[in-house]
GROMACS .gro file of C-alpha atoms in nm:
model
  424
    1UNK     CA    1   5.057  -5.571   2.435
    2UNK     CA    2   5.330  -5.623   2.221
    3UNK     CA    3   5.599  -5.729   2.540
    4UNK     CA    4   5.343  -5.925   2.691
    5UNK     CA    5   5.250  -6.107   2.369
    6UNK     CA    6   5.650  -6.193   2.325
    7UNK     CA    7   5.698  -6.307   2.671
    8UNK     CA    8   5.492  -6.543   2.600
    9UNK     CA    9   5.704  -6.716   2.362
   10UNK     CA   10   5.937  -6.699   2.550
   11UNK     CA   11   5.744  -6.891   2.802
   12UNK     CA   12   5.694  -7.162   2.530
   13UNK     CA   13   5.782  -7.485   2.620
   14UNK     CA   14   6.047  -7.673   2.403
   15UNK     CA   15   5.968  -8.010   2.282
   16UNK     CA   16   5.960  -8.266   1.972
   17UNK     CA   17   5.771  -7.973   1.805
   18UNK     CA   18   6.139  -7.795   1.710
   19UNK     CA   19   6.387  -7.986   1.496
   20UNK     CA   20   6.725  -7.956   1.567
   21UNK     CA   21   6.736  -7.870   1.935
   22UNK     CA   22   6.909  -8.053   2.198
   23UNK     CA   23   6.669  -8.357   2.303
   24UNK     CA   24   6.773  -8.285   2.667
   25UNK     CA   25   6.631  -7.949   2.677
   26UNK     CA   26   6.260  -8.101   2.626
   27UNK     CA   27   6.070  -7.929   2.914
   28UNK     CA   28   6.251  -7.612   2.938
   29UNK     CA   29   6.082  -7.286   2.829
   30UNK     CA   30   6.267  -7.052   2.530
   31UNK     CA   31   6.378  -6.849   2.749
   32UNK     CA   32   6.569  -7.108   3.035
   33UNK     CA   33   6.731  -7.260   2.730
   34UNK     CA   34   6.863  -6.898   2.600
   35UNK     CA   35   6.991  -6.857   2.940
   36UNK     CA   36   7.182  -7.145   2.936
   37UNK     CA   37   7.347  -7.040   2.649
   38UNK     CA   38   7.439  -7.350   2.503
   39UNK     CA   39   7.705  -7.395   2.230
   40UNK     CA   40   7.528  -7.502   1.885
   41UNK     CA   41   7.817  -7.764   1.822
   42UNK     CA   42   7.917  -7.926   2.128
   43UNK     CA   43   7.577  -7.890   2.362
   44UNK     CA   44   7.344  -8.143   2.238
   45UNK     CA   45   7.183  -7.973   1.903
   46UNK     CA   46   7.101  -8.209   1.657
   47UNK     CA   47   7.178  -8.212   1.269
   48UNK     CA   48   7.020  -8.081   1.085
   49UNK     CA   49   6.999  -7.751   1.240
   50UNK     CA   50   6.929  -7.433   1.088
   51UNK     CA   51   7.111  -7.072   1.281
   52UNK     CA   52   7.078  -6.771   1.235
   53UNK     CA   53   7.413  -6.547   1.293
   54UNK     CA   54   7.343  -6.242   1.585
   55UNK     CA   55   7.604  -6.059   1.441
   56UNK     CA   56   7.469  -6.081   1.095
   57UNK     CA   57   7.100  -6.032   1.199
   58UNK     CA   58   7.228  -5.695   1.370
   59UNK     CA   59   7.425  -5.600   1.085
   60UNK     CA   60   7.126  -5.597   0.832
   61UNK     CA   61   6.898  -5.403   1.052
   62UNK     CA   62   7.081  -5.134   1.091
   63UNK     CA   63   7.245  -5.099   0.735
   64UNK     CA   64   6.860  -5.076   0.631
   65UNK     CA   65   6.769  -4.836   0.912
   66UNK     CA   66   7.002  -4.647   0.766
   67UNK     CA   67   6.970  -4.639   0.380
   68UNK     CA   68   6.573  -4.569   0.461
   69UNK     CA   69   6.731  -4.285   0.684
   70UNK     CA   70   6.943  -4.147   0.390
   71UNK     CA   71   6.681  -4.150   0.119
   72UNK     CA   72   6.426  -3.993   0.322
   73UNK     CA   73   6.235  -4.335   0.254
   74UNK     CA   74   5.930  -4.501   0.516
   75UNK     CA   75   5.999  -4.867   0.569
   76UNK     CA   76   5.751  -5.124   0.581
   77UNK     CA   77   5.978  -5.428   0.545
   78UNK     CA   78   5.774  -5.734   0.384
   79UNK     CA   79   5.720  -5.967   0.701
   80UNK     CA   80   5.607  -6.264   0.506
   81UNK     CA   81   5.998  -6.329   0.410
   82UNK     CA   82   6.020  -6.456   0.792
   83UNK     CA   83   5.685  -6.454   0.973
   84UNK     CA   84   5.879  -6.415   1.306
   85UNK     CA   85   5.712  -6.161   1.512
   86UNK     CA   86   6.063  -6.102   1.702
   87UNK     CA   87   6.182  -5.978   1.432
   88UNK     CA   88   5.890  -5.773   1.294
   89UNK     CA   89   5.943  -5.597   1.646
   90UNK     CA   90   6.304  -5.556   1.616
   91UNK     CA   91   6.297  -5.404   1.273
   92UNK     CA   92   5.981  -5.157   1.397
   93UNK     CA   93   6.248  -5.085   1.666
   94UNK     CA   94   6.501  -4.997   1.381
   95UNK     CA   95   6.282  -4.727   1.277
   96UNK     CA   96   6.020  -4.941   1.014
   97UNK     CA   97   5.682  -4.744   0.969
   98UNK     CA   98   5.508  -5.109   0.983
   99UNK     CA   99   5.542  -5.412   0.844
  100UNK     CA  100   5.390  -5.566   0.518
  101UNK     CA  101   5.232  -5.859   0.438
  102UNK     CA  102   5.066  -6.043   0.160
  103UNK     CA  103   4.746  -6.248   0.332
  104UNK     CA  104   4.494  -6.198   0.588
  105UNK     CA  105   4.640  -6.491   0.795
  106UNK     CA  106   4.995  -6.330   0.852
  107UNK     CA  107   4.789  -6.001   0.943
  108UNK     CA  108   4.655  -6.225   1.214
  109UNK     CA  109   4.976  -6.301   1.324
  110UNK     CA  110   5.076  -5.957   1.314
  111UNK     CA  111   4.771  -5.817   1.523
  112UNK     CA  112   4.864  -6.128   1.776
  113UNK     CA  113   5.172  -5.968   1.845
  114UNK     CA  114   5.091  -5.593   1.889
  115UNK     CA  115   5.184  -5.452   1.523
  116UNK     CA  116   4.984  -5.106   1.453
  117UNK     CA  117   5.049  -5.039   1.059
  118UNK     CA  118   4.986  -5.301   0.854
  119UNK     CA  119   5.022  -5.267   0.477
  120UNK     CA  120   4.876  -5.595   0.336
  121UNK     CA  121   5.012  -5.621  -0.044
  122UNK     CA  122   4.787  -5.821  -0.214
  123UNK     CA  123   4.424  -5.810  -0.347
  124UNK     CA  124   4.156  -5.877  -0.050
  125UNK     CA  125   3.813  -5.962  -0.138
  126UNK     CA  126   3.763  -6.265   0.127
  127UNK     CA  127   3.435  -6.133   0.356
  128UNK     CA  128   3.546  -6.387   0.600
  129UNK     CA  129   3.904  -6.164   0.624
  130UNK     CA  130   3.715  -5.826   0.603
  131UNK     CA  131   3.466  -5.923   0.868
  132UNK     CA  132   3.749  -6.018   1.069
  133UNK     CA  133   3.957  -5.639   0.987
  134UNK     CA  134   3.651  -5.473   1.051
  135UNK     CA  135   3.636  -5.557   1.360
  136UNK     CA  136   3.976  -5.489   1.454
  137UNK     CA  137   3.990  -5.142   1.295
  138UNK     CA  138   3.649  -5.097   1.520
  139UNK     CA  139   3.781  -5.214   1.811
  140UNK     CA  140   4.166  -5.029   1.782
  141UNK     CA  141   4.195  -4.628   1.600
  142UNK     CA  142   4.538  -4.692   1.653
  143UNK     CA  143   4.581  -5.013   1.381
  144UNK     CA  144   4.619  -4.870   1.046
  145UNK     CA  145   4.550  -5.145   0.784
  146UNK     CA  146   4.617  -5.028   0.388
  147UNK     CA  147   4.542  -5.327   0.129
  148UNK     CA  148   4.592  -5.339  -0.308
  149UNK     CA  149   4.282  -5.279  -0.509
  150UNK     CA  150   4.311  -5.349  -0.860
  151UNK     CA  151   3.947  -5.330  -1.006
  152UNK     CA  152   3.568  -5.216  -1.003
  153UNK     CA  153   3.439  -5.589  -0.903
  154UNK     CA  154   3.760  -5.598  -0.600
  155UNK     CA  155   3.569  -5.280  -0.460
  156UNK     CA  156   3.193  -5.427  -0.493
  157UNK     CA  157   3.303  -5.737  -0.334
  158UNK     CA  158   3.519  -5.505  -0.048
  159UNK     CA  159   3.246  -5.276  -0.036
  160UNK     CA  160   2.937  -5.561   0.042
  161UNK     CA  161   3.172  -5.748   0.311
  162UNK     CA  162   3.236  -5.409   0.481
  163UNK     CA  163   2.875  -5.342   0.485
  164UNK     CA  164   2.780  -5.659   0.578
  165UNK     CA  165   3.033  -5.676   0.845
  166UNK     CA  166   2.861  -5.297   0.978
  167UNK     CA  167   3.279  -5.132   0.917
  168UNK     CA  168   3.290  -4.824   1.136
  169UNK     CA  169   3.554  -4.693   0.987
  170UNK     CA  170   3.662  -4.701   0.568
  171UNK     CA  171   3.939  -4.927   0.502
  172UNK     CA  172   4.248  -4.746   0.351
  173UNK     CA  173   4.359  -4.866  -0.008
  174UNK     CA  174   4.584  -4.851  -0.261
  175UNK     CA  175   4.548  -4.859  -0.635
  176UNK     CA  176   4.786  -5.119  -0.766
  177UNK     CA  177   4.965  -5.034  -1.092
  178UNK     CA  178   5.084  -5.366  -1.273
  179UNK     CA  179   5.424  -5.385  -1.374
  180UNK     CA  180   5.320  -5.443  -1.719
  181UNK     CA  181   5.146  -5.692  -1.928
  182UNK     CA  182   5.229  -6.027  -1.860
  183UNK     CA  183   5.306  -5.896  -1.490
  184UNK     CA  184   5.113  -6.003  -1.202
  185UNK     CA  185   4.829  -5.860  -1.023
  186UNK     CA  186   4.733  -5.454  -1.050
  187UNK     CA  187   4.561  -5.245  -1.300
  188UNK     CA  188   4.740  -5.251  -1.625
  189UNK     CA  189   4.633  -4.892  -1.778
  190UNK     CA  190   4.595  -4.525  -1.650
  191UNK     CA  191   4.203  -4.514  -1.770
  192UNK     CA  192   4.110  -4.841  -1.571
  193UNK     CA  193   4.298  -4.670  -1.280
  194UNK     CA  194   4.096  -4.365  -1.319
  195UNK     CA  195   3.758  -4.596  -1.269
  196UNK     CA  196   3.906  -4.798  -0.987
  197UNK     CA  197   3.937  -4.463  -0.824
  198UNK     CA  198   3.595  -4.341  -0.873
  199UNK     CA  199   3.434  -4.653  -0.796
  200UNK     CA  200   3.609  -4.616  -0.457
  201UNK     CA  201   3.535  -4.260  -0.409
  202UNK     CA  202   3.183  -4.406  -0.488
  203UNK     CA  203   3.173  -4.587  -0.126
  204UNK     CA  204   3.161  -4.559   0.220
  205UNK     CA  205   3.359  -4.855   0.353
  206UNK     CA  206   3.650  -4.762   0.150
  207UNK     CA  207   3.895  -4.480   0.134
  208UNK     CA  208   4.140  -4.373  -0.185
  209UNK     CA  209   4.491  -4.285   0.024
  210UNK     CA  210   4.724  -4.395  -0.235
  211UNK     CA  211   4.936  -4.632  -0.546
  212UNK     CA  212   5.138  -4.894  -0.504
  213UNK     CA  213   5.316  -5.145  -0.705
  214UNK     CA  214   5.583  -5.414  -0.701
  215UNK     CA  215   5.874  -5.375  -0.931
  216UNK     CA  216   6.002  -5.700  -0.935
  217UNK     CA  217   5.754  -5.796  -1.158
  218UNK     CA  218   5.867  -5.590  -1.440
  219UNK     CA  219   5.892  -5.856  -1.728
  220UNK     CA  220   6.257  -5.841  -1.822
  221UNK     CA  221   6.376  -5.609  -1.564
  222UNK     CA  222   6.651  -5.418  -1.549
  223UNK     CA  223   6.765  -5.055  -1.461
  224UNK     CA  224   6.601  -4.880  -1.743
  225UNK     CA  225   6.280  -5.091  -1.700
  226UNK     CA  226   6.203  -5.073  -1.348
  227UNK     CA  227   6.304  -4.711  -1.392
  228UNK     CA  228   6.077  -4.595  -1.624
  229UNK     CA  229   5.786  -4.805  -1.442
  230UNK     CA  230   5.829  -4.666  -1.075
  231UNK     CA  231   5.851  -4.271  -1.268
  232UNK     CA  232   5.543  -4.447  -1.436
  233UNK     CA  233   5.357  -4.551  -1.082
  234UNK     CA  234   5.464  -4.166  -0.958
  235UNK     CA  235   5.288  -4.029  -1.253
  236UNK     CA  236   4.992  -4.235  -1.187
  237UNK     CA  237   5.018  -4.062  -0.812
  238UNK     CA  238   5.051  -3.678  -0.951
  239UNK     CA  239   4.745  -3.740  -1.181
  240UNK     CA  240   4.476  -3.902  -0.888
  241UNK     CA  241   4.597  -3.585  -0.669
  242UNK     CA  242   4.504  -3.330  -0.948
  243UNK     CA  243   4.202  -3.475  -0.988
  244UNK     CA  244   4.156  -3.418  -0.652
  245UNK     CA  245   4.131  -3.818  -0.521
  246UNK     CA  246   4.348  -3.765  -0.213
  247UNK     CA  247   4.113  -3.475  -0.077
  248UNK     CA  248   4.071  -3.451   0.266
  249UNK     CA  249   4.359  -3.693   0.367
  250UNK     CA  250   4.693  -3.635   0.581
  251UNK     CA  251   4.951  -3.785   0.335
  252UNK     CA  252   4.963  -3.955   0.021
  253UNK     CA  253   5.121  -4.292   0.027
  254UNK     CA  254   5.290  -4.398  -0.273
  255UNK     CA  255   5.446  -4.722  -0.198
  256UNK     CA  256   5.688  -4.958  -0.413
  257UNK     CA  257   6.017  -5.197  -0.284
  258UNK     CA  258   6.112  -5.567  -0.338
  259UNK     CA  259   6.454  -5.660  -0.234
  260UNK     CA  260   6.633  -5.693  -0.604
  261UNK     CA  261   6.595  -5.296  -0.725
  262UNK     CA  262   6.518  -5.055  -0.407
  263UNK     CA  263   6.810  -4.894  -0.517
  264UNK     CA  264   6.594  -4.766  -0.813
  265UNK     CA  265   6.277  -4.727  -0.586
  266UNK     CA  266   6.491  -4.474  -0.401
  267UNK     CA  267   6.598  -4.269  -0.682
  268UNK     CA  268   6.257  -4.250  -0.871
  269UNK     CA  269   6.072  -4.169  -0.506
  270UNK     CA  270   6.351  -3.863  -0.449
  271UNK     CA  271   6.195  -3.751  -0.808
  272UNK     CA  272   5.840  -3.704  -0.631
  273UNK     CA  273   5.733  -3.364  -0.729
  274UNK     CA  274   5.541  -3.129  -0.469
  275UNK     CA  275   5.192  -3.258  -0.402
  276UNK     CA  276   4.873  -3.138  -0.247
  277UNK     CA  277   4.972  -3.310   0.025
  278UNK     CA  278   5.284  -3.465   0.237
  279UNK     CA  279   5.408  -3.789   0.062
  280UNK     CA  280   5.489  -4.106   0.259
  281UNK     CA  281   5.700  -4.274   0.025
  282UNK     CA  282   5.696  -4.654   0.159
  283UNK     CA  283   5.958  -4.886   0.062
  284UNK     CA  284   5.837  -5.286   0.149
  285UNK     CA  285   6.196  -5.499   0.097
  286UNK     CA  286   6.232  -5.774   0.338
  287UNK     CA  287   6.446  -6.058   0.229
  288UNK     CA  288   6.724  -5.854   0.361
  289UNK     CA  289   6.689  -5.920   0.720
  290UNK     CA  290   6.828  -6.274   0.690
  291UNK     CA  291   6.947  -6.244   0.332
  292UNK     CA  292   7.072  -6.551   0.163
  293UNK     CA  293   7.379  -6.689  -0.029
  294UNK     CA  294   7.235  -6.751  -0.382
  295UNK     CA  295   6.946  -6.541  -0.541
  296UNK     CA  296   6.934  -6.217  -0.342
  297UNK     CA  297   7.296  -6.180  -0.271
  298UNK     CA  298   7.354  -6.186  -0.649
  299UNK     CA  299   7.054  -5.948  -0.687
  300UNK     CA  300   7.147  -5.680  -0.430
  301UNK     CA  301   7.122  -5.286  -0.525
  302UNK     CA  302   7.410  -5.286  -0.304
  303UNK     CA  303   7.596  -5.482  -0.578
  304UNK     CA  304   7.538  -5.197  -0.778
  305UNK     CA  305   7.596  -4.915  -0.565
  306UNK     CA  306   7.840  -5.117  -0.320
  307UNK     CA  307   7.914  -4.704  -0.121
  308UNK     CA  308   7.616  -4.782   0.042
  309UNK     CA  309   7.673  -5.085   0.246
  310UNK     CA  310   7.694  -5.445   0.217
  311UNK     CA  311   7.416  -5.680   0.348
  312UNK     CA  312   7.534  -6.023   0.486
  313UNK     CA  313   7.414  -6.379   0.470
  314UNK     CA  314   7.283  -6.457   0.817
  315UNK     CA  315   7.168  -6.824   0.759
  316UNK     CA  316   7.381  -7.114   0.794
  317UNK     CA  317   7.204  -7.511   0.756
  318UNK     CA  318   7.430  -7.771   0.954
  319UNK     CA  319   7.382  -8.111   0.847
  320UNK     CA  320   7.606  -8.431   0.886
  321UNK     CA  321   7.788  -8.629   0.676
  322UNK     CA  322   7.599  -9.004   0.733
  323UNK     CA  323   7.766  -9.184   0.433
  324UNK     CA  324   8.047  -9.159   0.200
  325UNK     CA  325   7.967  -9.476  -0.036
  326UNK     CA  326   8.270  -9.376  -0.296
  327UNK     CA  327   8.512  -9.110  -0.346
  328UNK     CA  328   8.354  -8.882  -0.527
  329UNK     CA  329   7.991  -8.901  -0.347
  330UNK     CA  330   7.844  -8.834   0.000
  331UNK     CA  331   7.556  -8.757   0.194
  332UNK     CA  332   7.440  -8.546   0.451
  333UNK     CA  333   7.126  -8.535   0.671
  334UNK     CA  334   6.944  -8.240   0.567
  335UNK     CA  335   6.703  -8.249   0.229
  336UNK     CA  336   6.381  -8.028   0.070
  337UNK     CA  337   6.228  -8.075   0.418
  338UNK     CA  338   6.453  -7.843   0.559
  339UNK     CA  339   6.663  -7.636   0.294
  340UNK     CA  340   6.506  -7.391   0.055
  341UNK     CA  341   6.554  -7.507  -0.280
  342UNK     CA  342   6.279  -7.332  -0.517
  343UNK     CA  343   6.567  -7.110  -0.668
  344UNK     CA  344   6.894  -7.245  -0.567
  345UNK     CA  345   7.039  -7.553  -0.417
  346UNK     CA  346   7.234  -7.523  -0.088
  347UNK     CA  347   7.589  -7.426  -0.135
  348UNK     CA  348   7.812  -7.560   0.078
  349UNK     CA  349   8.101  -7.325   0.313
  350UNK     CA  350   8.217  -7.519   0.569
  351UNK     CA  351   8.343  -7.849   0.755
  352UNK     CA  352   8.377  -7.888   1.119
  353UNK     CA  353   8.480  -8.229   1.314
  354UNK     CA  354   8.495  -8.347   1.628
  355UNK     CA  355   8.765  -8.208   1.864
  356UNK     CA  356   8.888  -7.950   1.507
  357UNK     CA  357   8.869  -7.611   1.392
  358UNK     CA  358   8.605  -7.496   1.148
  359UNK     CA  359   8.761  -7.531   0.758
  360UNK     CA  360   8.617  -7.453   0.381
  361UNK     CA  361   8.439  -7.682   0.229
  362UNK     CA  362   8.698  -7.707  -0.014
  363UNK     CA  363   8.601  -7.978  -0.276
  364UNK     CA  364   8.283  -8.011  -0.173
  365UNK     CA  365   7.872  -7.900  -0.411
  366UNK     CA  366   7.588  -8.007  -0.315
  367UNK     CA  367   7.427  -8.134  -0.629
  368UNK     CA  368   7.114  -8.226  -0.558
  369UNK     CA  369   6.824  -8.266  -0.244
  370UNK     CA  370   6.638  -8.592  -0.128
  371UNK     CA  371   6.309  -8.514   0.103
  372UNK     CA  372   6.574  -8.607   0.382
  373UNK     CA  373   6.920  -8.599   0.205
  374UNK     CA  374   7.147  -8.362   0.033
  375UNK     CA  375   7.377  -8.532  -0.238
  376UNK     CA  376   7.695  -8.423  -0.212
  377UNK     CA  377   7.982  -8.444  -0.483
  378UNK     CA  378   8.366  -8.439  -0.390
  379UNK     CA  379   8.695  -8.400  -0.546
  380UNK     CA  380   8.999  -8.508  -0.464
  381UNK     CA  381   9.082  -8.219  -0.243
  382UNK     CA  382   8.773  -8.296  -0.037
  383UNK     CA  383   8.868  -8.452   0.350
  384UNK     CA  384   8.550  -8.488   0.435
  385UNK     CA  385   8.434  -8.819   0.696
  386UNK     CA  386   8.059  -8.975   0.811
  387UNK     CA  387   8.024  -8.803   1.109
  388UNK     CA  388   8.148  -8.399   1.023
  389UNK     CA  389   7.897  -8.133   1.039
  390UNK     CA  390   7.872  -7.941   0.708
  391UNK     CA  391   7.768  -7.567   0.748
  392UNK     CA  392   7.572  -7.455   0.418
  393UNK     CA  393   7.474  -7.155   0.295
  394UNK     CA  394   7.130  -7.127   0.133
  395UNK     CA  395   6.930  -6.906  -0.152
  396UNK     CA  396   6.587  -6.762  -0.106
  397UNK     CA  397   6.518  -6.680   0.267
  398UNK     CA  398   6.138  -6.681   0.163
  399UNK     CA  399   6.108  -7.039   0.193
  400UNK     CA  400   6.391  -7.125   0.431
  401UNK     CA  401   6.186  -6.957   0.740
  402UNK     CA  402   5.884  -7.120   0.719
  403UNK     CA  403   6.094  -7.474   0.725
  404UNK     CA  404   6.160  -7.406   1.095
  405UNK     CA  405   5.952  -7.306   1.376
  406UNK     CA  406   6.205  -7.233   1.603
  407UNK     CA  407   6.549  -7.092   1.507
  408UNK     CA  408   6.835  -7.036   1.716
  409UNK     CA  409   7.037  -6.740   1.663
  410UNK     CA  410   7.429  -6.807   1.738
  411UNK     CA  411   7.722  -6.578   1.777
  412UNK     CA  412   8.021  -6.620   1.566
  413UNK     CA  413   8.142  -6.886   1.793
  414UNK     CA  414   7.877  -7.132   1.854
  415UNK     CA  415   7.697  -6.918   2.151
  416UNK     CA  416   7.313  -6.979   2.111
  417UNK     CA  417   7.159  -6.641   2.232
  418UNK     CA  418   6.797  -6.639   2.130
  419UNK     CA  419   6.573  -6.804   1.963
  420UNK     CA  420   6.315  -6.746   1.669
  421UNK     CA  421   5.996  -6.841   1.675
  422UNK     CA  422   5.781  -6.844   1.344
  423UNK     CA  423   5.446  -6.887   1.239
  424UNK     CA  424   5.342  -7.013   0.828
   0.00000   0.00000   0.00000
């Protein structure tokens, strides 16, 4: 299903629908314009353009493939960073468990496309969505679908869809452990926990297989914190199994992972005394497929631990310059309708003109973004003309995806080799 479900994109025609690609290719499927393997800077692509580097892409995969290898970790990678299904494929083929996701809509997507495991990391009381997951547990043992639960009501509400719905089988879940007060979603003390957990056990549509938890939310995190609340979330995991809440299953899931502290997720989850039963110990980070140049890259574990690997920026936004009204001011073609800017502002890396090589953008900060425009300010040092393509880096891969629907993915000289296709 999966390779006939991606062919099909591939079979997509291209068209107005996709900013940035060469007009002249209107007409052609994905895949004839892969094959032509145009250049991204001298074969008709249009500013601005957002690429994603091959080389880079590659890169990240495997470096997480292998730290998930190495700490004996599961890897769900959290798909709602890109919401390509290409690349929920590609990582599954780099050895991810499943992929994670936060609503029922990119679960959708995800079914659409052939994915089996499914952890969905949010609350889900919508009976539209659990009619719909019924159904597709009912109709597929294969799909395994495990979702949050972070209270008694959340499991009447679950629990009356189901039933409504006539669920054949129980739907897995986790109990979510906040990350403290203040935090975000999840349970905030052991005791409440404890009647979560009963009040599942207390139901038919709904089976106990797990905790979960996102430390990113930790207010005020750092090392110590997020520490002492993942040894806190396997606690909560060692407690449910005495009490005998994971009877009956084949593993125990205790799941944790943004992209900012999995260095700390691993060491915790290699703490994971022996249970009743085998322990999947999920990890969920996902920014790191693309990775960014701003708010992850300064956030890395692998800053901290840098023996383990590097991961590598793998976007790159080309706009052009299309005025320069004064020395120390210019403007290029790309703005908040195609740059993420909810944590950083662009940051610009390189020039390229006509008929020249590729040069830093020395001289050269983007200061701030226009729906349409970035706002550029120079120095002295900056040669910089209307008409050169500027090559920026960006922060936040979250909301850079879901800018573009279809993204080609270059090689380090220009060579267009694929292209993206993503669904928000």
């Amino acid at each position: 299903m999966s390779n006939e479900a991606l062919a099909r994109l591939a079979e997509e025609r291209v068209d107005h629908r996709f900013k940035g690609l060469p007009p002249d290719a209107d007409g052609l499927t994905v895949a004839e314009l892969a094959a032509q393997r145009r250049n991204l800077f001298t074969d008709g692509f249009a500013t601005p353009v957002l690429a994603l580097s091959a080389e880079r892409l590659e890169h990240n995969l495997d470096l997480m493939e292998a730290y998930a290898v190495r700490h004996g970790l599961a890897f769900a990678p959290h798909g709602k960073t890109s919401m390509a299904p290409q690349l929920f494929w590609r990582q599954i083929e780099h050895g991810a468990w499943g992929i994670t996701l936060a609503v029922p809509h990119q679960v959708r997507v995800a079914r659409a496309y052939g994915i089996q495991r499914v952890f969905l990391a949010n609350e889900l009381v919508d009976p539209a969505a659990l009619r719909w997951i019924a159904g597709e547990l009912a109709a597929d043992p294969a799909f395994r679908l495990l979702c949050y639960v972070d209270s008694v009501r959340g499991v009447e509400l679950m629990d009356a869809a189901l039933r409504s719905a006539g669920a054949v089988r129980p739907l897995d879940v986790v109990i979510e452990l906040a990350a403290g007060e203040g935090a975000r979603t999840g349970v905030r003390t052991e005791a409440e926990c404890a009647a979560v957990a009963d009040a599942v056990a207390a139901v038919p549509t709904l089976r106990l297989v797990g905790v979960a938890g996102y430390e990113g939310e930790v207010p005020q995190a750092d090392s110590e914190r997020v520490h002492a609340w993942l040894r806190r979330l396997v606690s909560l995991a060692v407690d449910l199994d005495k009490a005998g809440r994971f009877a009956g299953l084949e593993e125990i899931v205790v799941s944790a992972g943004g992209s900012a502290w999995f260095d700390a997720v691993a060491d915790v989850f290699a703490e994971i005394p022996e249970l009743s039963l085998p322990v999947l110990k999920l990890l969920r980070s996902g920014a790191y497929v693309s990775h960014d140049d701003g708010h992850y890259r300064k956030l890395t574990p692998f800053n901290r631990v840098p023996q383990e690997g590097a991961l590598e920026p793998a976007f790159r936004l080309w706009a052009q310059v299309v005025s320069r009204p004064c020395p120390d001011q210019a403007f290029v073609n790309a703005g908040k309708r195609d740059a993420a800017y909810d944590l950083d502002l662009p940051f610009a890396q390189v020039v390229r003109r006509e008929g020249g090589a590729e040069r830093p953008a020395t001289g050269i900060s983007v200061t701030a973004l226009s729906d349409q425009h970035a706002w550029l300010r120079t120095t002295e040092e900056a040669d910089l003309e209307v008409g050169d393509w500027l090559g920026m880096g960006l922060s936040h891969p979250c909301t850079s995806f879901d800018k573009w629907q279809l993204i080609p993915v270059a090689e380090a000289d220009g060579t267009v080799v694929d292209y993206i296709r993503t669904f928000f």
